[in-house]
PDB file of C-alpha atoms in Angstrom:
ATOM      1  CA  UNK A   1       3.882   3.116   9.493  1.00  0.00           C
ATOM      2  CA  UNK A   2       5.621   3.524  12.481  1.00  0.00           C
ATOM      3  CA  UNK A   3       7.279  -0.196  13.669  1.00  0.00           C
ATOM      4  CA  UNK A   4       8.641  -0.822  16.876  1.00  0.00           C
ATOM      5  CA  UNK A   5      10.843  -4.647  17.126  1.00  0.00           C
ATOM      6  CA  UNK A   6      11.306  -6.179  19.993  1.00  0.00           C
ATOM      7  CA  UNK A   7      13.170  -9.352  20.479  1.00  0.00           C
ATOM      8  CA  UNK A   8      13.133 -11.707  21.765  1.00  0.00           C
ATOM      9  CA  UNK A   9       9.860 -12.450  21.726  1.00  0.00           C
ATOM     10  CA  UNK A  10       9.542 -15.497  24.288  1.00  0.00           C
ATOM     11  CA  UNK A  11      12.466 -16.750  26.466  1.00  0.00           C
ATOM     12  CA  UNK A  12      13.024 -18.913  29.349  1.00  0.00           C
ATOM     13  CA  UNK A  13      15.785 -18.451  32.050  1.00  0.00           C
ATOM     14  CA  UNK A  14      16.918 -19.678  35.073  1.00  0.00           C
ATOM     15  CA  UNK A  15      16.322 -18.071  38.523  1.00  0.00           C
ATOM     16  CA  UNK A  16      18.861 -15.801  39.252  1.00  0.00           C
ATOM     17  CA  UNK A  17      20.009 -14.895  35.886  1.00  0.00           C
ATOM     18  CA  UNK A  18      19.542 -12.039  33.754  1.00  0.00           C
ATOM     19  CA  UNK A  19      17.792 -11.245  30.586  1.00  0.00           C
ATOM     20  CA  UNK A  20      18.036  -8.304  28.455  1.00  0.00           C
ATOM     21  CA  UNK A  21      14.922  -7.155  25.843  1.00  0.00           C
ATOM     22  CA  UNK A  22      15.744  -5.159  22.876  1.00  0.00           C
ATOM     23  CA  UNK A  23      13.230  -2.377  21.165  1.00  0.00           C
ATOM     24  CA  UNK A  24      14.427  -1.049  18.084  1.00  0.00           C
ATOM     25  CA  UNK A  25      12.270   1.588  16.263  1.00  0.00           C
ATOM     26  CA  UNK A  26      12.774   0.963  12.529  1.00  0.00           C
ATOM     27  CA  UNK A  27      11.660   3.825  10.726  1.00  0.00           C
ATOM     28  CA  UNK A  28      11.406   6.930  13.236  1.00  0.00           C
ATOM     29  CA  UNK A  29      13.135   8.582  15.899  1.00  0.00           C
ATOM     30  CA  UNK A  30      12.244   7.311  19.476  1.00  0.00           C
ATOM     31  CA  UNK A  31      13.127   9.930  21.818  1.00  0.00           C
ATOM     32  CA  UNK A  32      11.072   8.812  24.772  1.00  0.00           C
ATOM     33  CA  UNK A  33      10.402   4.466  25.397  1.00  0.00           C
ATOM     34  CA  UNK A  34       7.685   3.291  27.327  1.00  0.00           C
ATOM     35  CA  UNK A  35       8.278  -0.096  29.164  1.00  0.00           C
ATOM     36  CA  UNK A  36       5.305  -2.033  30.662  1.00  0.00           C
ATOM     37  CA  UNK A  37       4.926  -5.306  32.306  1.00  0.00           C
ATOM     38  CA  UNK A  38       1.417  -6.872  31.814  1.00  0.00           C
ATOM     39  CA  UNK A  39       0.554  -9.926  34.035  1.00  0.00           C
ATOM     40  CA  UNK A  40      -2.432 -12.496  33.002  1.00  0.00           C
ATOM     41  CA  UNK A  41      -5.810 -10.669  32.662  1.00  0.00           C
ATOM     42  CA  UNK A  42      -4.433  -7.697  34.342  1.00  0.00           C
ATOM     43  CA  UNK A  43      -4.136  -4.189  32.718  1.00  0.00           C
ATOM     44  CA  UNK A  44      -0.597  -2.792  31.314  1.00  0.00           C
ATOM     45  CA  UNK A  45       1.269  -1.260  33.801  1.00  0.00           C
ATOM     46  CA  UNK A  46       3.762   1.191  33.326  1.00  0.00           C
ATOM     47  CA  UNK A  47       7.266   0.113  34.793  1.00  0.00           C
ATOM     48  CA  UNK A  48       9.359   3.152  33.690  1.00  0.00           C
ATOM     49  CA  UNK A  49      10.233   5.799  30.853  1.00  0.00           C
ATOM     50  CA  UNK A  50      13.310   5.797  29.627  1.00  0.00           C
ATOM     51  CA  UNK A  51      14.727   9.116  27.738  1.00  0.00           C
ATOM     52  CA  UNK A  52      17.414   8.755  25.301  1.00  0.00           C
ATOM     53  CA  UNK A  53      20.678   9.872  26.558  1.00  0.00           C
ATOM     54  CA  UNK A  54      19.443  10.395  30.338  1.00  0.00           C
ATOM     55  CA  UNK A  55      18.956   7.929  33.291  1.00  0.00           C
ATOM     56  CA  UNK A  56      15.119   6.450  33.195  1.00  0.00           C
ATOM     57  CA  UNK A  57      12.433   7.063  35.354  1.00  0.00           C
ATOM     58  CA  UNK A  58      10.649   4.508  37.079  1.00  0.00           C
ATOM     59  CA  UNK A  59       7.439   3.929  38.632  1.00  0.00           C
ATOM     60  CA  UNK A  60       6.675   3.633  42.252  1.00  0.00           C
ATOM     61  CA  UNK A  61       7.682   0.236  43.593  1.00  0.00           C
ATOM     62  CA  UNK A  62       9.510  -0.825  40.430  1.00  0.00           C
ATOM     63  CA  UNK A  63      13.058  -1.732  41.228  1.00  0.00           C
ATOM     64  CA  UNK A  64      15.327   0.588  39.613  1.00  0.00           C
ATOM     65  CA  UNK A  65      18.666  -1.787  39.961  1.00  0.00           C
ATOM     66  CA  UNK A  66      16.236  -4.342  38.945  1.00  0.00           C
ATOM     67  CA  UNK A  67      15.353  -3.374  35.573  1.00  0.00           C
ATOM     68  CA  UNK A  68      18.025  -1.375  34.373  1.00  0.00           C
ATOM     69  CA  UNK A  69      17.155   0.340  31.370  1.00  0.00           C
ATOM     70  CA  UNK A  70      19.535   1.923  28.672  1.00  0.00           C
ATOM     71  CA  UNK A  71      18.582   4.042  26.155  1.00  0.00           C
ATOM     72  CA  UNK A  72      21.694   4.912  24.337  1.00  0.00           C
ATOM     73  CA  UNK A  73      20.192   5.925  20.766  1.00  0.00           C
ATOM     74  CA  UNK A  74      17.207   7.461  19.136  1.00  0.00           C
ATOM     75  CA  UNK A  75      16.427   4.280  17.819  1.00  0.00           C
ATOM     76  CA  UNK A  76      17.530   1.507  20.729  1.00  0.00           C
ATOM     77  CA  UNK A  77      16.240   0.956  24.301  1.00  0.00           C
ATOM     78  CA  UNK A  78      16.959  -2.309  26.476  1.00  0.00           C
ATOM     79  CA  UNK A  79      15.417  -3.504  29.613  1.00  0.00           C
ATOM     80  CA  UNK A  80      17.420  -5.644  31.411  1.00  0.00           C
ATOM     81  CA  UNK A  81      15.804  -8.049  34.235  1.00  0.00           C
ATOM     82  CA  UNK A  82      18.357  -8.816  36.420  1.00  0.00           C
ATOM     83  CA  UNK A  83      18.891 -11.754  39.000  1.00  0.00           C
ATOM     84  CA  UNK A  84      15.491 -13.231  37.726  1.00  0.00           C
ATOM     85  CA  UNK A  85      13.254 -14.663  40.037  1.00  0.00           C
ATOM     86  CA  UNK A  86      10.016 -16.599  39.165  1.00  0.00           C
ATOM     87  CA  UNK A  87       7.550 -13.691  40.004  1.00  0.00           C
ATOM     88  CA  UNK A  88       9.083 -11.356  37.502  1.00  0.00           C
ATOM     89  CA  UNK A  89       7.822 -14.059  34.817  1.00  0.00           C
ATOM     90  CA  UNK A  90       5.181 -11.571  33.103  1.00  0.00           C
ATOM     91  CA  UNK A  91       4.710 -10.489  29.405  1.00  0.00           C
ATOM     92  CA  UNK A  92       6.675  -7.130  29.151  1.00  0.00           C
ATOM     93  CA  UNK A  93       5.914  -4.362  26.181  1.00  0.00           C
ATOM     94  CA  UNK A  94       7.348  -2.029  25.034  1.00  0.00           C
ATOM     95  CA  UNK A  95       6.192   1.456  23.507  1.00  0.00           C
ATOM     96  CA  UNK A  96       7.055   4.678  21.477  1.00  0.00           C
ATOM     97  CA  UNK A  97       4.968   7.747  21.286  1.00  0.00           C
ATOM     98  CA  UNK A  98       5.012   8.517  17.337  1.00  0.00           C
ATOM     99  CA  UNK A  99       4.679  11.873  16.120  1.00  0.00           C
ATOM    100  CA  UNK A 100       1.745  14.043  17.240  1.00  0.00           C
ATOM    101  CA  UNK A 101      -0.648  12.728  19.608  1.00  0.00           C
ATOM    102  CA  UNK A 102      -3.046  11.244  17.745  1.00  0.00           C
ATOM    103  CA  UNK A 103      -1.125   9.131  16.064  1.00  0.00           C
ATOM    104  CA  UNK A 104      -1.449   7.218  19.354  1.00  0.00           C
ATOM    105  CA  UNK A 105       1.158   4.897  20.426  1.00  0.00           C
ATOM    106  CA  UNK A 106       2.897   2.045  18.531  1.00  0.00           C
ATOM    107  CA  UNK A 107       3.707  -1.236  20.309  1.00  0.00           C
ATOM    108  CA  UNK A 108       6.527  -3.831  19.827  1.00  0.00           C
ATOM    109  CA  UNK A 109       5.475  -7.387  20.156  1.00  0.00           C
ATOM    110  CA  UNK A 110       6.043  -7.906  23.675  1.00  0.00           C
ATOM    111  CA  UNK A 111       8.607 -10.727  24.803  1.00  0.00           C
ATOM    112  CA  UNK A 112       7.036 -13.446  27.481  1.00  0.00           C
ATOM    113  CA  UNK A 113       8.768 -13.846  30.181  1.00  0.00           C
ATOM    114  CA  UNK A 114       9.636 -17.393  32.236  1.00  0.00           C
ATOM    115  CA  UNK A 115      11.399 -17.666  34.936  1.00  0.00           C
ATOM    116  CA  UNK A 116      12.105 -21.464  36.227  1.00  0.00           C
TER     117      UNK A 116
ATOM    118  CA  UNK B   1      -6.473   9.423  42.376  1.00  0.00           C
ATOM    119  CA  UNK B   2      -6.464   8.437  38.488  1.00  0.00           C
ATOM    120  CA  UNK B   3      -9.110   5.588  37.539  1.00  0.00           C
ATOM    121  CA  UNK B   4     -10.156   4.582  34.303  1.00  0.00           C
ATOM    122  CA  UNK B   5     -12.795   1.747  34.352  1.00  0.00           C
ATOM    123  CA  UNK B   6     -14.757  -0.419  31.888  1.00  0.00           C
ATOM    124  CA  UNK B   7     -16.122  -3.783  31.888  1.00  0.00           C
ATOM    125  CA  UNK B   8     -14.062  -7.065  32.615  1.00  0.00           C
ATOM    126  CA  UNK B   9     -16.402  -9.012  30.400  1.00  0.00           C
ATOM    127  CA  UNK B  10     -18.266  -9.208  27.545  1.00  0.00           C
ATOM    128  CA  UNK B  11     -20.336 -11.433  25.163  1.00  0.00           C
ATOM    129  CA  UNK B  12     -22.080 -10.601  22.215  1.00  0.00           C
ATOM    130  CA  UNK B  13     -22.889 -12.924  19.075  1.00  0.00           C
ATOM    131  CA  UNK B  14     -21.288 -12.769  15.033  1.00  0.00           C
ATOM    132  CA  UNK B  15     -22.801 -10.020  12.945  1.00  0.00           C
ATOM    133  CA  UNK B  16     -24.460  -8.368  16.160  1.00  0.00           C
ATOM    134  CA  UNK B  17     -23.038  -4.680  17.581  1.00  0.00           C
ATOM    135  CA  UNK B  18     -21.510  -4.112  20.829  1.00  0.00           C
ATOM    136  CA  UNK B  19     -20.489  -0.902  22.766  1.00  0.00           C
ATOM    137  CA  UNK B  20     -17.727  -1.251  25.219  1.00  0.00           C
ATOM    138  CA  UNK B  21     -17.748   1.915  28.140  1.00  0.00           C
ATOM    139  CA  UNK B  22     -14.899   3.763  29.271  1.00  0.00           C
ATOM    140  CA  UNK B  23     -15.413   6.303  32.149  1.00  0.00           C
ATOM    141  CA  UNK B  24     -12.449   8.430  33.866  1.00  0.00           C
ATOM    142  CA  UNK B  25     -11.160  10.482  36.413  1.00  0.00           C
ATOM    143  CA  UNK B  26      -7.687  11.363  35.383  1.00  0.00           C
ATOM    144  CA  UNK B  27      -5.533  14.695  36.703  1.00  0.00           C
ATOM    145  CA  UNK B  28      -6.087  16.453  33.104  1.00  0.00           C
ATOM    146  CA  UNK B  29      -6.644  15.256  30.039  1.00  0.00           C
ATOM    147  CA  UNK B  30      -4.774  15.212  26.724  1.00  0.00           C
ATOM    148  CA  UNK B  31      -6.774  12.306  24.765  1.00  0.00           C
ATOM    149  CA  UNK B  32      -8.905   9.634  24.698  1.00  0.00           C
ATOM    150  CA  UNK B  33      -7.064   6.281  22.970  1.00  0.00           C
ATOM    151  CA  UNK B  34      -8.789   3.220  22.456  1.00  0.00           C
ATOM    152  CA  UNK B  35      -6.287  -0.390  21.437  1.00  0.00           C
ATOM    153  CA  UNK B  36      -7.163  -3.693  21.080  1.00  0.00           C
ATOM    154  CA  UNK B  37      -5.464  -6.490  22.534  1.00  0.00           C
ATOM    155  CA  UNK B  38      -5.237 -10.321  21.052  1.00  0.00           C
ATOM    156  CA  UNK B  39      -4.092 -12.952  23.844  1.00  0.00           C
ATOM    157  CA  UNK B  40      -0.603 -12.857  23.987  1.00  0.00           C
ATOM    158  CA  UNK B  41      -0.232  -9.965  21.972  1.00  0.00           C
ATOM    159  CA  UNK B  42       0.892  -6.440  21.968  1.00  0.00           C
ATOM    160  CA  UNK B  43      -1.803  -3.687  21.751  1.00  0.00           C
ATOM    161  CA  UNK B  44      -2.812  -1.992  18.564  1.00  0.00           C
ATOM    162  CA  UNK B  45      -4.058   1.221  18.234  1.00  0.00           C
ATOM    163  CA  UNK B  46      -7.794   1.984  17.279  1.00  0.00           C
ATOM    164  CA  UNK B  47      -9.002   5.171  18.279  1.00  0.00           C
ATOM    165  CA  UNK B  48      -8.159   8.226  19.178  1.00  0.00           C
ATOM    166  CA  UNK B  49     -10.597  10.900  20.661  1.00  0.00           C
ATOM    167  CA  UNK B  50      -9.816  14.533  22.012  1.00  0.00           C
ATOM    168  CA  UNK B  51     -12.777  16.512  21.197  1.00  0.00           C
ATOM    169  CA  UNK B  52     -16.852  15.381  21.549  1.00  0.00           C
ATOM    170  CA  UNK B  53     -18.555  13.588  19.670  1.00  0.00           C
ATOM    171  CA  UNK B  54     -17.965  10.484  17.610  1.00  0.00           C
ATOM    172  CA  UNK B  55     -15.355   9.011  15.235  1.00  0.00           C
ATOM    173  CA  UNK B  56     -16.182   6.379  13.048  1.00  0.00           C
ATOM    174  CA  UNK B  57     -13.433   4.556  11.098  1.00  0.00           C
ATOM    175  CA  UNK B  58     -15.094   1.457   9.020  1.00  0.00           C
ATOM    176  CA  UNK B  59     -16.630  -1.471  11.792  1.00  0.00           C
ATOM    177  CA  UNK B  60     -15.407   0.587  14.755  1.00  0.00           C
ATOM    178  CA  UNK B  61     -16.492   4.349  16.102  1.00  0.00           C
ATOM    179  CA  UNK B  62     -15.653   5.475  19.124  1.00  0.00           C
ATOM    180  CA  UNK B  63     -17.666   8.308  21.232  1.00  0.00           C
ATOM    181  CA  UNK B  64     -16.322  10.930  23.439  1.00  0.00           C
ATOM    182  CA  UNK B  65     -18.413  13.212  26.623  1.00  0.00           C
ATOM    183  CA  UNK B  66     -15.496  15.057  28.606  1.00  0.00           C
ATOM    184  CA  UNK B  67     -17.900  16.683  30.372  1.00  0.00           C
ATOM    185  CA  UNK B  68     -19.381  13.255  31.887  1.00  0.00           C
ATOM    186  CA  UNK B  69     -15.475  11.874  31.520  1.00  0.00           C
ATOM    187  CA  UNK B  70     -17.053   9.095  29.283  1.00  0.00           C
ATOM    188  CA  UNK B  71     -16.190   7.196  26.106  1.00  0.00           C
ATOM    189  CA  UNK B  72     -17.524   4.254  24.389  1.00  0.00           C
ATOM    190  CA  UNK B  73     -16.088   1.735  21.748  1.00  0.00           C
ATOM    191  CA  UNK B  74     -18.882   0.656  19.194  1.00  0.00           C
ATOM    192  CA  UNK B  75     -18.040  -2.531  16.727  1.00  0.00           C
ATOM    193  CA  UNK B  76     -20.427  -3.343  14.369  1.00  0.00           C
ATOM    194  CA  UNK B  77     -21.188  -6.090  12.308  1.00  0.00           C
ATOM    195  CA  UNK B  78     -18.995  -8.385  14.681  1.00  0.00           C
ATOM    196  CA  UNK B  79     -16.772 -11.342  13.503  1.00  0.00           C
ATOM    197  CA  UNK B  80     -15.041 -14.253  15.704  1.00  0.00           C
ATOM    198  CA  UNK B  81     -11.814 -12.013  14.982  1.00  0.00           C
ATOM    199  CA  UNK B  82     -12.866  -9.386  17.128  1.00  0.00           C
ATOM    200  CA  UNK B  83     -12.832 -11.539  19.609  1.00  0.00           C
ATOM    201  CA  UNK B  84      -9.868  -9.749  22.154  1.00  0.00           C
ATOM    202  CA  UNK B  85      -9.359  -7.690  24.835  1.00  0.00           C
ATOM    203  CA  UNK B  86     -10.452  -3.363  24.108  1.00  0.00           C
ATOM    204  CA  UNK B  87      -8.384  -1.381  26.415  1.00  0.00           C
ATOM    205  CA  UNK B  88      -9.062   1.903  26.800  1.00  0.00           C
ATOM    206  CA  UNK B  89      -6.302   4.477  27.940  1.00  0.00           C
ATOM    207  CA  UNK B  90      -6.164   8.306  28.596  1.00  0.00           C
ATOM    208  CA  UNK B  91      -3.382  10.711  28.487  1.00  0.00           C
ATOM    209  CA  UNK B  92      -3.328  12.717  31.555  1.00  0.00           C
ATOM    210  CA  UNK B  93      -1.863  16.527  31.802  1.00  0.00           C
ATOM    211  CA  UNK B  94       1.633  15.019  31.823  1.00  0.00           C
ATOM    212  CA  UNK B  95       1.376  13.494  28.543  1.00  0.00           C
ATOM    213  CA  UNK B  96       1.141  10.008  30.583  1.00  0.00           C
ATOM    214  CA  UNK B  97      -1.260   6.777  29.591  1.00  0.00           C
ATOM    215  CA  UNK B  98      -3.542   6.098  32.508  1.00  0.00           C
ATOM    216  CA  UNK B  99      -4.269   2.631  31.104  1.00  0.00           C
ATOM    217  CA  UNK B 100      -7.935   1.146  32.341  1.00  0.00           C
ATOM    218  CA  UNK B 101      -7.920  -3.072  32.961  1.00  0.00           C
ATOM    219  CA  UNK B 102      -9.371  -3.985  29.632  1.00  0.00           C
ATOM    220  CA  UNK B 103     -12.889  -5.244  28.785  1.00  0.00           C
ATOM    221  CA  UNK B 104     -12.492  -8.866  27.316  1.00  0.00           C
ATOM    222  CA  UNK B 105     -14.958  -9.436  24.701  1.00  0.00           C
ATOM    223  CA  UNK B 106     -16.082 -12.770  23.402  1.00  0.00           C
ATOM    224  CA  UNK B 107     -17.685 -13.817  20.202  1.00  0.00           C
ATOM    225  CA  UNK B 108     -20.384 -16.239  19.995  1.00  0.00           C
ATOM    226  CA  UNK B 109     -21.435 -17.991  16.693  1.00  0.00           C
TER     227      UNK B 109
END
């Protein structure tokens, strides 16, 4: 099935410094990633799409210089949280849209975020 | 405005059935998705529903009503596994996941 890797899957960092989170679909074509931030016993929320070979589009109120998202490849999309602060700690996910619809989404493993 | 909602908690016991309810007022609709959430985890995908009426795939079935903009998760025969978080999420006329909050169910020997 379709597989979705994202890595890493837990790091800490230092306020004010940045981090960058890989997703790497292994065995399809993702035109279109979904990124989403999920905070404790709160709902996924959608933080941007990102379109390969065009600029992303973000949600309202998400920082665009922020999170800078590349998605260079068919098969390669990066979030990058940049000048880290301790309230962006949060578990972030992200997703590809595989084939027709009802094949639903698929998931990679989400990388928690701590920022000390 | 878009709203999905469904129950923040709940508890049923091992080998017992549960039905978890989704209703929603989204601008359009595309799909009905159902995933299923582990602490810590990333979602994985259960259900899918765009037409009425129910789809059962082994323990789990989901229903759909658009016309009452209502779903429902149904797990049978429930094991301590299943304990997790069932989120349900629609796709809206722009192809986008409305996601609802999640309905955190717990599993009681």
């Amino acid at each position: 099935g379709a597989v979705v890797s994202q890595h890493p899957s837990r790091v800490i960092c230092k306020s004010g410094t940045s981090v960058k989170i890989e997703c790497r679909s292994l065995d399809f074509q993702a035109t279109t990633m979904f990124w989403y931030r999920q905070f404790p016993k709160q709902s996924l929320m959608l933080m941007a799409t990102s379109n390969e070979g065009s600029k992303a589009t973000y949600e309202q109120g998400v920082e665009k210089d922020k999170f800078l998202i590349n998605h260079a490849s068919l098969t390669l999309s990066t979030l990058t949280v940049t000048s880290a602060h301790p309230e962006d700690s949060s578990f972030y996910i992200c997703s590809a849209r595989v084939g027709q619809t009802s094949y639903g989404y698929t998931f990679g493993s989400g990388t928690r975020l701590t920022v000390v | 405005g878009q709203n999905i909602d469904q129950p923040t908690e709940m508890t049923a016991t091992e080998g017992a059935i549960v039905q978890i309810n989704c209703t929603y007022q989204t601008s359009g609709f595309n799909g009905l998705f159902w995933y299923q959430q582990h602490a810590g985890e990333a979602p994985t995908f259960l259900s899918y529903n765009v037409l009425d009426g129910l789809e059962e795939k082994g323990r789990f079935s989901s229903f759909l009503s658009r016309s009452k903009g209502y779903s429902y998760l149904l797990l049978k025969e429930l094991q301590m596994k299943d304990s997790a978080s069932y989120l349900c999420a629609v796709m809206d006329s722009n192809y986008q996941l409305i996601w609802g909050a999640g309905t955190k169910l717990i599993i009681k020997p």
